[in-house]
Amino acid sequence: MALLQIAEPGQSVAPHERKLAVGIDLGTTNSLAATVRSGEAQTLADVHGEHLLPSVAYYAEDGSVEIGDAAMRHAAEDPYNTIISVKRLMGRGVEDVLSFGDELPYRFAPGEGGMPYIETQAGPRSPVQVSADILRALRVRAEQSLDGELTGAVITVPAYFDDAQRQATKDAARLAGLHVLRLLNEPTAAAVAYGLDQGEEGVIAIYDLGGGTFDISVLRLSRGVFEVLATGGDSALGGDDFDYALARWMLKESGIELEPNAQQARYLTTLARCVKEQLSAEPAVEVVLELDGQSRNLTISREQFDQVIEPLVKKTLRACRRALKDAGVGADEVREVVMVGGSTRVPLVRARVGELFGREPHIEIDPDRVVAIGAALQADVLAGNKPDSEMLLLDVIPLSLGLETMGGLVEKVIHRNTAIPVARGQEFTTYQDGQTAMAIHVVQGERELVADCRSLARFVLRGIPPMAAGAAKIRVTFQIDADGLLSVSAQELSTGIESSIQVKPSYGLTDNEIAGMLKDSFSHAEEDMAARALREQQVEAGRLVDALEAAMAQDGELLDEREAAELSAAIVELKEVATGTDAAAIEAGVQLLAKLSDEFAARRMDKGIQRALQGHRVDELGKELK
Amino acid sequence: MDMTRNYFELFDLEPGFEVDQALLSERYRALQKQWHPDRFAHLSERERRLAVQYTAHINEALATLKSPLRRAQYLLLLAGRDTHGESGAQLDPLFLMQQMELRERLADASEHVDPEAELDALREQADSGLRNLLDEFVSLFSKQDLDGAEKTVRKLQFVTKLQKEIELLEDRLLDD
C-alpha cells in the first residue's frame, strides 16, 4: 500500500477512472502490445487480427513509412530500405555496428556523437527513429483498440542491455509520443506473467533467447515480490545468429563460391531461418538454394544444425552458470525454469537447458507473448489502477559501472547484480601538483581495462583549487534509478564545487535532436506541441491535487491549522489556474504547491514507515513460527 | 524516512556481526514494498524522487548487512573506525608473505598443467582463510579490541580481493 494513493485498500478503481496503460515488448524480430482489460492481461491485435507486429520498417522514396508485414514484403527485393532487427543497433556506435560484419546489409552514415544513421531513400534514419516508428505503430493500434489516449506504457528491454541501450530505448518511446512508466527487464516481465499465473513461490530461472538478445535471470518469488537475484546474458546473441551461422554453413555446403551481396545475404538468412524453424519439428529438411544463377539441392539434418549452433548454445549456458553463482544458489535450488523468446523453440536449446538445471523447462506458455503480458500487468499497477496490489518488482543492474583511473584501468563503483535503485560514491584524488580539473570517464563492463568496457560518458570537473597531488578529495557519486538509468555527479569535497550529468550515452541522441524530431513528427508542430504541453501540465496538476486532497483526508492530523489552511488555499488556486490554457502558469503552480507540501509528504512518509515496520513485524513473526 | 538511523535499526535487527539472513531478507522486502518508486509511479515527480533516494538507502543497507566484510567494516564504522580508506596500520609480515605467495600462484595459474584444479585449490585456501579471519573478527570485536578488529578487517580486505581475482580468472578461462 503506497502512502499517497487515492483509493483505500480493497477499493477498486471505478471503470471510468481506469487509466489506459499498455505493456510493449519491443523485440528484435517481433513487437507487440498488451493491456489489462476486465482484470485480464491480453495482447492487442491489429485490424486483421494479428497480434505480432514484425519489427520491420520500410522507408519509401516519398518519405512514407510502412511497419510490420507490409514492410516485410520489401525485405528481400529492397534490403537497403527495409530495416530489420534494428534492436541490435540500439545504443551502439558506428564502430560496434561495423564490427557486426556483413550480416547487416545497411549503409551507415555517422551522425552527431558517432551514432550510426542508416541511409535510406527517405533520408538517414537513426536506430532510435526506426524503433520509434515501430512503437508509434503499436501506440496507434492500442489507442484505436482501447478507444482513448494512453496514460503510459511499460517498455521491456533485455535485462542485459547496458545504459546506452536503455537510454536509446527510452528516447525511442519519447519520440513515439509514449509516456514511459518504466523500462522493465524482459525476463522479469516474463516472471511476472508466469509467477502470477501459477502462484509460484521460491527461486525460478527465466531463460530468454530472443531474435537478437539473450538473458538469464534468477529470481526469488515471495508473496507478490519478484526479487531478481542475478542476471546475465549477451545483448548480441540470439536466434538471428543461428540463422547467420546456418546461412554460412549452407553456402559452404552448396559449393557455390561467392561473397554474397546485400540481397543475396538477405536471401540466405531468410532461407536459413525457414530451415531452422522446420527443423524444430522435423529431423531433416530439404531445400533448393538458388544463387547467382546456380541452383543446388541441400538436405540439412537436425544433427548438422545442432553442430552449427552448438557453440552459440554453449555460450548461453556459461552465462546461466555465472548467474547462478552470482545469485548464490545452486542449480538444484531452482524450482522452475521458464523458457521465453522464440528461439527457445529450438530443440537443442531446450535439451541443453534441461540438462543444466536438471529439470524439464516450462515451455507451455507462449514464448512470444509472455513478456508483453507481464509488462501489461506492471503497467496496470504503475498507472494506479490497482491500489491494493501487492506486486513489486525488484531488479538489479546487469553490468558493473566504474570509472577510468590511471593507466586505463577501471575502478568499479557499483558491481553487477546490485539491487536498484542505488546510489554509491567513491573518493578519488588528483595525481599532479596544482591540478585544477579532473576528467571523469564513466564505463560499464566487467573487464579490468577501460578499452574492454563500454564507454558511457565523459565529463570534466573544473575549478579544483590548486593543491599538492593527492590532497584534493573528489567524490564521484553514481545514482541508478528504477529504470536502470544512470546519472553521475562529482564534487570536490573541500570546496564543494560540483559537476553532474545525466548520462547521455556516447552514441545516443542529444536532447536537441530529440526535440527536433518530436517537432517534425507532428504535422502542425507548434499547436500540437503546445496542446500537448498544456495537457501534460493539466494532468500533472490534477494528479498532485488529487493526491494531496486524499492525503489530507487521510492524515490531516499531521498538519496544524495554519498549515492545513495554507495548503487548502494553494489547492484551490492551482485548480483555478489549471482550467486555463497557460501551460507555463500551471507548471509554476504545480511546483509551488509541491514545494508547499514537501514537509507534509515527508511527515506522511515517516508515519508510513513506522506503520509498515510494526505491521510487518507481526506477520513476519507469525510466519516464522509456522 | 529517517536516513540517519543505522542499518540495523532500519531493519529492526539486533546490532552485531551475526545477522539472520532470512529475517533480513524478509524485512528488506517489507521495506521495499513500502518505499519502492513503483509505489509512487502515478504520483508526482517529488514522491518518486524521494522514493528513489529512500530505496537506494535501503538497498545500500541490505548490501552492507549481507556481505560479511562490509558488515564488519560497518560495525567498526559505528564504533568510530573508518576502514574504507588507506591505512598505515602494520599487518603482520607472515600474513603478507602468505598473501604474496597466493598471488604469485594465481598469476601463474593459467600456465598451470591443470588450471582448474589449481584455481580450485587457491579458492579453497582463500575461503578457509576468510572463515578464520571472520572468527577472529567476531572474537576481537566482542572483546572491544577495536585495534585488533581493525587489523583483521584489513586482512579480510586482502583475502576478499584475492577471491574476486580468482573469480575473474575463472570467468576468463571459461570464456576462452
Short mmCIF file of C-alpha atoms in Angstrom, two decimals, chain A residues 16-426:
data_model
loop_
_atom_site.label_atom_id
_atom_site.label_comp_id
_atom_site.label_asym_id
_atom_site.label_seq_id
_atom_site.Cartn_x
_atom_site.Cartn_y
_atom_site.Cartn_z
CA HIS A 16 -14.48 5.23 -15.91
CA GLU A 17 -11.43 6.22 -13.90
CA ARG A 18 -9.31 3.42 -15.24
CA LYS A 19 -6.13 4.67 -16.84
CA LEU A 20 -5.26 3.21 -20.20
CA ALA A 21 -1.83 1.71 -19.93
CA VAL A 22 -0.03 -0.84 -22.07
CA GLY A 23 2.95 -3.11 -21.88
CA ILE A 24 5.09 -3.16 -25.01
CA ASP A 25 7.57 -5.83 -25.93
CA LEU A 26 9.88 -4.15 -28.42
CA GLY A 27 11.54 -7.21 -29.84
CA THR A 28 14.31 -7.84 -32.34
CA THR A 29 12.05 -9.88 -34.62
CA ASN A 30 8.52 -9.06 -33.47
CA SER A 31 6.94 -6.45 -31.26
CA LEU A 32 3.60 -6.44 -29.53
CA ALA A 33 1.43 -4.58 -27.08
CA ALA A 34 -0.77 -5.89 -24.30
CA THR A 35 -3.12 -4.38 -21.77
CA VAL A 36 -5.23 -5.39 -18.80
CA ARG A 37 -8.96 -5.48 -19.59
CA SER A 38 -11.58 -6.72 -17.16
CA GLY A 39 -8.83 -7.90 -14.87
CA GLU A 40 -7.12 -9.96 -17.52
CA ALA A 41 -3.97 -9.19 -19.50
CA GLN A 42 -4.34 -9.71 -23.20
CA THR A 43 -2.29 -8.87 -26.25
CA LEU A 44 -3.76 -6.41 -28.73
CA ALA A 45 -4.48 -7.41 -32.31
CA ASP A 46 -4.38 -5.21 -35.38
CA VAL A 47 -7.39 -4.85 -37.71
CA HIS A 48 -6.51 -8.16 -39.37
CA GLY A 49 -6.47 -9.97 -36.06
CA GLU A 50 -2.66 -10.24 -35.99
CA HIS A 51 -1.00 -9.85 -32.59
CA LEU A 52 2.66 -9.96 -33.51
CA LEU A 53 3.98 -6.94 -35.37
CA PRO A 54 7.18 -7.80 -37.23
CA SER A 55 9.83 -5.28 -36.11
CA VAL A 56 10.44 -4.17 -39.66
CA ALA A 57 10.27 -0.71 -41.18
CA TYR A 58 10.25 0.15 -44.88
CA TYR A 59 11.19 3.67 -45.92
CA ALA A 60 9.69 4.64 -49.28
CA GLU A 61 11.04 7.26 -51.64
CA ASP A 62 8.23 9.69 -50.85
CA GLY A 63 9.24 9.64 -47.18
CA SER A 64 6.35 7.45 -46.04
CA VAL A 65 6.95 4.53 -43.67
CA GLU A 66 5.46 1.08 -43.60
CA ILE A 67 5.74 -1.09 -40.49
CA GLY A 68 5.29 -4.79 -39.90
CA ASP A 69 4.09 -7.26 -42.50
CA ALA A 70 3.65 -4.52 -45.09
CA ALA A 71 7.31 -3.60 -44.66
CA MET A 72 8.39 -7.23 -44.59
CA ARG A 73 7.23 -7.67 -48.18
CA HIS A 74 10.03 -5.35 -49.32
CA ALA A 75 12.72 -7.13 -47.31
CA ALA A 76 14.11 -9.40 -50.00
CA GLU A 77 13.98 -7.11 -53.03
CA ASP A 78 14.89 -3.85 -51.32
CA PRO A 79 17.19 -4.67 -48.39
CA TYR A 80 18.75 -1.20 -48.06
CA ASN A 81 15.43 0.49 -47.39
CA THR A 82 13.87 -2.27 -45.31
CA ILE A 83 15.23 -2.17 -41.81
CA ILE A 84 15.01 -5.39 -39.83
CA SER A 85 16.42 -6.33 -36.43
CA VAL A 86 17.08 -2.68 -35.60
CA LYS A 87 17.15 -3.56 -31.92
CA ARG A 88 20.66 -4.90 -32.45
CA LEU A 89 21.80 -1.39 -33.31
CA MET A 90 20.22 0.41 -30.37
CA GLY A 91 22.70 2.34 -28.28
CA ARG A 92 25.61 1.24 -30.41
CA GLY A 93 28.30 3.29 -32.08
CA VAL A 94 29.27 3.15 -35.73
CA GLU A 95 32.32 1.06 -34.93
CA ASP A 96 30.35 -1.53 -32.95
CA VAL A 97 27.88 -1.81 -35.77
CA LEU A 98 30.51 -2.27 -38.45
CA SER A 99 32.15 -4.95 -36.34
CA PHE A 100 28.94 -6.99 -36.60
CA GLY A 101 30.18 -7.81 -40.09
CA ASP A 102 28.36 -8.36 -43.36
CA GLU A 103 25.25 -9.63 -41.70
CA LEU A 104 23.58 -6.25 -41.63
CA PRO A 105 23.13 -5.09 -45.19
CA TYR A 106 22.81 -1.40 -44.45
CA ARG A 107 24.76 1.66 -45.47
CA PHE A 108 25.73 3.69 -42.45
CA ALA A 109 26.45 7.37 -42.14
CA PRO A 110 27.85 8.58 -38.82
CA GLY A 111 25.63 11.06 -37.03
CA GLU A 112 26.29 13.51 -34.24
CA GLY A 113 28.20 11.80 -31.45
CA GLY A 114 29.09 8.77 -33.56
CA MET A 115 25.60 7.33 -33.66
CA PRO A 116 25.07 5.26 -36.79
CA TYR A 117 22.47 6.57 -39.18
CA ILE A 118 21.12 4.13 -41.73
CA GLU A 119 20.99 5.56 -45.24
CA THR A 120 17.55 5.04 -46.77
CA GLN A 121 15.92 6.53 -49.82
CA ALA A 122 13.80 8.62 -47.44
CA GLY A 123 16.95 10.01 -45.86
CA PRO A 124 19.17 8.91 -42.98
CA ARG A 125 17.40 7.18 -40.07
CA SER A 126 18.87 6.50 -36.64
CA PRO A 127 18.07 3.21 -34.90
CA VAL A 128 16.18 5.26 -32.31
CA GLN A 129 13.94 6.74 -35.03
CA VAL A 130 13.28 3.35 -36.57
CA SER A 131 12.35 1.92 -33.18
CA ALA A 132 10.14 4.94 -32.58
CA ASP A 133 8.31 4.23 -35.84
CA ILE A 134 7.63 0.68 -34.65
CA LEU A 135 6.49 1.92 -31.24
CA ARG A 136 4.27 4.53 -32.83
CA ALA A 137 2.50 1.84 -34.86
CA LEU A 138 1.80 -0.02 -31.62
CA ARG A 139 0.65 3.13 -29.87
CA VAL A 140 -1.83 3.82 -32.65
CA ARG A 141 -3.02 0.23 -32.52
CA ALA A 142 -3.52 0.44 -28.76
CA GLU A 143 -5.30 3.78 -28.87
CA GLN A 144 -7.63 2.53 -31.56
CA SER A 145 -8.45 -0.72 -29.86
CA LEU A 146 -8.79 0.85 -26.38
CA ASP A 147 -10.52 3.92 -27.74
CA GLY A 148 -8.64 6.56 -25.84
CA GLU A 149 -5.32 8.20 -25.21
CA LEU A 150 -2.72 6.18 -23.33
CA THR A 151 -1.63 7.30 -19.87
CA GLY A 152 1.61 5.48 -20.19
CA ALA A 153 3.48 2.39 -21.22
CA VAL A 154 5.90 -0.09 -19.75
CA ILE A 155 8.51 -0.91 -22.37
CA THR A 156 10.57 -4.05 -22.00
CA VAL A 157 14.30 -4.28 -22.62
CA PRO A 158 16.69 -7.20 -22.40
CA ALA A 159 17.99 -7.47 -18.85
CA TYR A 160 21.50 -7.41 -20.25
CA PHE A 161 21.05 -4.07 -22.03
CA ASP A 162 23.63 -1.54 -20.90
CA ASP A 163 22.89 2.06 -20.01
CA ALA A 164 23.31 3.30 -23.60
CA GLN A 165 20.88 0.72 -24.95
CA ARG A 166 18.32 1.52 -22.25
CA GLN A 167 18.59 5.23 -22.83
CA ALA A 168 18.17 4.70 -26.59
CA THR A 169 15.00 2.69 -25.95
CA LYS A 170 13.57 5.34 -23.69
CA ASP A 171 14.37 8.02 -26.27
CA ALA A 172 12.57 5.99 -28.93
CA ALA A 173 9.48 5.78 -26.74
CA ARG A 174 9.54 9.51 -26.11
CA LEU A 175 9.86 10.08 -29.83
CA ALA A 176 6.84 7.87 -30.41
CA GLY A 177 4.82 10.04 -28.04
CA LEU A 178 4.67 7.48 -25.25
CA HIS A 179 4.95 8.31 -21.58
CA VAL A 180 7.29 5.67 -20.20
CA LEU A 181 6.09 4.39 -16.83
CA ARG A 182 9.05 2.06 -16.59
CA LEU A 183 11.66 0.25 -18.58
CA LEU A 184 11.20 -3.34 -17.46
CA ASN A 185 13.62 -6.18 -17.96
CA GLU A 186 12.19 -8.83 -20.26
CA PRO A 187 12.86 -11.87 -18.07
CA THR A 188 11.37 -10.03 -15.10
CA ALA A 189 8.25 -9.32 -17.16
CA ALA A 190 8.06 -12.99 -18.09
CA ALA A 191 8.44 -13.97 -14.44
CA VAL A 192 5.51 -11.71 -13.55
CA ALA A 193 3.27 -13.24 -16.17
CA TYR A 194 4.31 -16.76 -15.26
CA GLY A 195 4.57 -16.33 -11.49
CA LEU A 196 1.25 -14.61 -11.00
CA ASP A 197 -0.45 -17.15 -13.18
CA GLN A 198 1.00 -20.13 -11.35
CA GLY A 199 1.06 -18.63 -7.86
CA GLU A 200 4.66 -19.76 -7.74
CA GLU A 201 6.91 -19.14 -4.69
CA GLY A 202 10.63 -19.74 -4.38
CA VAL A 203 13.55 -19.46 -6.78
CA ILE A 204 12.90 -19.62 -10.51
CA ALA A 205 15.08 -19.07 -13.56
CA ILE A 206 13.98 -17.35 -16.75
CA TYR A 207 15.92 -18.32 -19.87
CA ASP A 208 15.09 -15.78 -22.55
CA LEU A 209 16.55 -16.31 -26.01
CA GLY A 210 15.05 -13.91 -28.50
CA GLY A 211 15.94 -12.96 -32.04
CA GLY A 212 18.94 -10.85 -31.14
CA THR A 213 19.43 -10.96 -27.40
CA PHE A 214 19.92 -13.49 -24.66
CA ASP A 215 19.09 -13.07 -20.97
CA ILE A 216 19.14 -15.33 -17.97
CA SER A 217 17.58 -14.11 -14.75
CA VAL A 218 17.37 -15.87 -11.41
CA LEU A 219 14.53 -14.58 -9.23
CA ARG A 220 13.07 -15.22 -5.83
CA LEU A 221 9.28 -15.02 -5.72
CA SER A 222 7.73 -14.28 -2.38
CA ARG A 223 4.21 -13.03 -1.72
CA GLY A 224 3.94 -10.78 -4.74
CA VAL A 225 7.55 -9.61 -4.63
CA PHE A 226 9.66 -10.58 -7.64
CA GLU A 227 13.23 -10.13 -6.49
CA VAL A 228 15.88 -10.55 -9.15
CA LEU A 229 18.90 -12.19 -7.51
CA ALA A 230 21.15 -12.13 -10.53
CA THR A 231 21.01 -11.63 -14.24
CA GLY A 232 23.35 -12.36 -17.09
CA GLY A 233 23.38 -12.70 -20.80
CA ASP A 234 24.59 -11.33 -24.08
CA SER A 235 22.90 -8.41 -25.76
CA ALA A 236 24.22 -9.50 -29.16
CA LEU A 237 23.31 -13.18 -29.24
CA GLY A 238 20.04 -14.62 -30.43
CA GLY A 239 18.18 -16.62 -33.00
CA ASP A 240 19.46 -14.29 -35.72
CA ASP A 241 22.91 -15.65 -35.00
CA PHE A 242 21.64 -19.18 -35.52
CA ASP A 243 20.37 -18.00 -38.92
CA TYR A 244 23.66 -16.37 -39.87
CA ALA A 245 25.66 -19.41 -38.81
CA LEU A 246 23.36 -21.75 -40.72
CA ALA A 247 23.39 -19.46 -43.78
CA ARG A 248 27.19 -19.52 -43.87
CA TRP A 249 27.18 -23.28 -43.46
CA MET A 250 24.62 -23.78 -46.24
CA LEU A 251 26.57 -21.58 -48.61
CA LYS A 252 29.71 -23.60 -47.91
CA GLU A 253 27.87 -26.90 -48.32
CA SER A 254 26.40 -25.77 -51.63
CA GLY A 255 29.85 -25.36 -53.10
CA ILE A 256 28.83 -22.09 -54.72
CA GLU A 257 31.75 -19.75 -54.32
CA LEU A 258 30.80 -16.14 -53.89
CA GLU A 259 30.87 -13.22 -51.50
CA PRO A 260 27.13 -12.59 -51.06
CA ASN A 261 25.94 -9.05 -51.68
CA ALA A 262 23.25 -7.46 -49.52
CA GLN A 263 20.37 -9.00 -51.41
CA GLN A 264 21.94 -12.47 -51.50
CA ALA A 265 22.78 -12.27 -47.83
CA ARG A 266 19.19 -11.39 -47.01
CA TYR A 267 18.01 -14.29 -49.19
CA LEU A 268 20.36 -16.73 -47.47
CA THR A 269 19.43 -15.74 -43.94
CA THR A 270 15.72 -15.84 -44.76
CA LEU A 271 16.15 -19.32 -46.17
CA ALA A 272 18.21 -20.38 -43.16
CA ARG A 273 15.50 -19.14 -40.86
CA CYS A 274 12.88 -21.23 -42.62
CA VAL A 275 15.12 -24.28 -42.35
CA LYS A 276 15.71 -23.59 -38.66
CA GLU A 277 12.02 -23.29 -37.95
CA GLN A 278 11.17 -26.51 -39.80
CA LEU A 279 13.94 -28.38 -38.01
CA SER A 280 12.21 -27.69 -34.71
CA ALA A 281 9.54 -30.14 -35.80
CA GLU A 282 11.31 -32.39 -38.29
CA PRO A 283 14.51 -34.44 -38.25
CA ALA A 284 15.67 -33.17 -41.67
CA VAL A 285 14.74 -30.55 -44.25
CA GLU A 286 15.35 -30.37 -47.98
CA VAL A 287 15.81 -27.03 -49.68
CA VAL A 288 16.71 -25.69 -53.08
CA LEU A 289 19.32 -22.98 -52.87
CA GLU A 290 19.30 -20.59 -55.81
CA LEU A 291 22.14 -18.14 -56.01
CA ASP A 292 23.93 -16.33 -58.77
CA GLY A 293 22.04 -18.25 -61.47
CA GLN A 294 23.02 -21.57 -59.89
CA SER A 295 20.76 -23.97 -58.10
CA ARG A 296 21.62 -26.67 -55.53
CA ASN A 297 19.57 -29.19 -53.60
CA LEU A 298 20.56 -29.42 -49.96
CA THR A 299 19.43 -31.70 -47.16
CA ILE A 300 20.03 -30.42 -43.68
CA SER A 301 19.57 -32.73 -40.72
CA ARG A 302 18.87 -31.64 -37.20
CA GLU A 303 22.23 -33.11 -36.12
CA GLN A 304 24.00 -30.89 -38.62
CA PHE A 305 22.09 -27.85 -37.47
CA ASP A 306 22.82 -28.72 -33.84
CA GLN A 307 26.53 -28.85 -34.61
CA VAL A 308 26.37 -25.48 -36.30
CA ILE A 309 24.71 -23.78 -33.35
CA GLU A 310 26.33 -25.75 -30.52
CA PRO A 311 28.98 -23.09 -29.75
CA LEU A 312 26.29 -20.42 -29.50
CA VAL A 313 24.14 -22.51 -27.17
CA LYS A 314 27.18 -23.23 -25.01
CA LYS A 315 27.74 -19.51 -24.64
CA THR A 316 24.26 -19.14 -23.16
CA LEU A 317 24.89 -21.97 -20.70
CA ARG A 318 28.05 -20.29 -19.44
CA ALA A 319 26.01 -17.17 -18.73
CA CYS A 320 23.49 -19.33 -16.83
CA ARG A 321 26.19 -20.82 -14.62
CA ARG A 322 27.59 -17.41 -13.87
CA ALA A 323 24.16 -16.02 -12.99
CA LEU A 324 23.56 -18.92 -10.61
CA LYS A 325 26.89 -18.26 -8.96
CA ASP A 326 26.15 -14.55 -8.64
CA ALA A 327 22.73 -15.33 -7.20
CA GLY A 328 24.33 -17.63 -4.65
CA VAL A 329 22.01 -20.52 -5.48
CA GLY A 330 22.77 -23.96 -6.84
CA ALA A 331 21.09 -25.32 -9.97
CA ASP A 332 19.23 -27.77 -7.71
CA GLU A 333 17.65 -24.94 -5.72
CA VAL A 334 15.91 -23.61 -8.82
CA ARG A 335 12.33 -24.82 -8.63
CA GLU A 336 11.26 -23.97 -12.14
CA VAL A 337 12.93 -22.96 -15.39
CA VAL A 338 10.79 -20.89 -17.71
CA MET A 339 11.63 -20.57 -21.39
CA VAL A 340 10.92 -17.27 -23.12
CA GLY A 341 11.62 -15.98 -26.62
CA GLY A 342 11.00 -17.57 -30.00
CA SER A 343 14.46 -19.14 -30.16
CA THR A 344 13.70 -21.42 -27.22
CA ARG A 345 11.66 -23.48 -29.69
CA VAL A 346 14.94 -24.93 -30.96
CA PRO A 347 15.15 -28.49 -29.55
CA LEU A 348 18.87 -28.34 -28.79
CA VAL A 349 18.31 -25.24 -26.65
CA ARG A 350 15.59 -26.97 -24.63
CA ALA A 351 17.67 -30.09 -24.18
CA ARG A 352 20.81 -28.29 -23.01
CA VAL A 353 18.94 -26.01 -20.62
CA GLY A 354 17.12 -29.03 -19.21
CA GLU A 355 20.45 -30.80 -18.60
CA LEU A 356 21.98 -27.79 -16.88
CA PHE A 357 19.15 -27.31 -14.42
CA GLY A 358 18.35 -30.98 -14.08
CA ARG A 359 14.68 -30.47 -14.85
CA GLU A 360 12.35 -30.07 -17.78
CA PRO A 361 11.98 -26.40 -18.65
CA HIS A 362 8.50 -24.92 -18.90
CA ILE A 363 7.52 -24.43 -22.49
CA GLU A 364 3.77 -24.38 -22.24
CA ILE A 365 3.49 -20.61 -22.07
CA ASP A 366 3.54 -18.74 -25.36
CA PRO A 367 7.15 -17.57 -25.55
CA ASP A 368 6.26 -14.78 -27.95
CA ARG A 369 3.61 -13.14 -25.80
CA VAL A 370 4.59 -13.70 -22.19
CA VAL A 371 6.86 -10.65 -21.98
CA ALA A 372 4.20 -8.24 -23.23
CA ILE A 373 1.66 -9.78 -20.85
CA GLY A 374 3.97 -9.27 -17.87
CA ALA A 375 4.66 -5.70 -18.95
CA ALA A 376 0.91 -5.03 -19.20
CA LEU A 377 0.36 -6.29 -15.65
CA GLN A 378 3.09 -3.99 -14.40
CA ALA A 379 1.74 -1.05 -16.44
CA ASP A 380 -1.69 -1.55 -14.89
CA VAL A 381 -0.22 -1.29 -11.41
CA LEU A 382 2.03 1.66 -12.21
CA ALA A 383 -0.79 3.61 -13.80
CA GLY A 384 -2.59 3.37 -10.47
CA ASN A 385 -5.35 1.02 -11.50
CA LYS A 386 -4.64 -1.48 -8.74
CA PRO A 387 -4.06 0.41 -5.50
CA ASP A 388 -4.21 -2.71 -3.36
CA SER A 389 -1.80 -4.71 -5.48
CA GLU A 390 0.95 -6.46 -3.54
CA MET A 391 3.04 -6.86 -6.67
CA LEU A 392 6.51 -5.39 -6.59
CA LEU A 393 9.43 -5.95 -8.92
CA LEU A 394 12.94 -5.56 -7.55
CA ASP A 395 15.62 -5.56 -10.19
CA VAL A 396 19.40 -5.36 -10.45
CA ILE A 397 21.94 -3.77 -12.78
CA PRO A 398 23.32 -6.31 -15.24
CA LEU A 399 26.81 -4.88 -15.70
CA SER A 400 29.26 -3.23 -13.34
CA LEU A 401 29.72 0.53 -13.52
CA GLY A 402 33.04 2.16 -12.96
CA LEU A 403 35.44 4.98 -13.65
CA GLU A 404 38.66 5.14 -15.58
CA THR A 405 41.69 5.53 -13.35
CA MET A 406 45.40 5.86 -14.06
CA GLY A 407 46.81 3.57 -16.69
CA GLY A 408 43.50 2.87 -18.43
CA LEU A 409 42.25 0.72 -15.57
CA VAL A 410 38.67 0.52 -14.36
CA GLU A 411 37.74 1.18 -10.75
CA LYS A 412 34.35 -0.37 -10.19
CA VAL A 413 31.92 1.75 -8.22
CA ILE A 414 28.82 -0.43 -8.48
CA HIS A 415 29.14 -4.13 -9.11
CA ARG A 416 26.87 -6.09 -11.41
CA ASN A 417 23.77 -7.60 -9.84
CA THR A 418 23.45 -4.82 -7.29
CA ALA A 419 19.80 -4.10 -6.46
CA ILE A 420 18.43 -0.88 -7.96
CA PRO A 421 17.73 1.95 -7.32
CA VAL A 422 21.18 2.51 -5.90
CA ALA A 423 23.42 5.46 -5.11
CA ARG A 424 27.06 4.99 -4.31
CA GLY A 425 30.03 7.26 -4.07
CA GLN A 426 33.75 6.76 -4.26
#
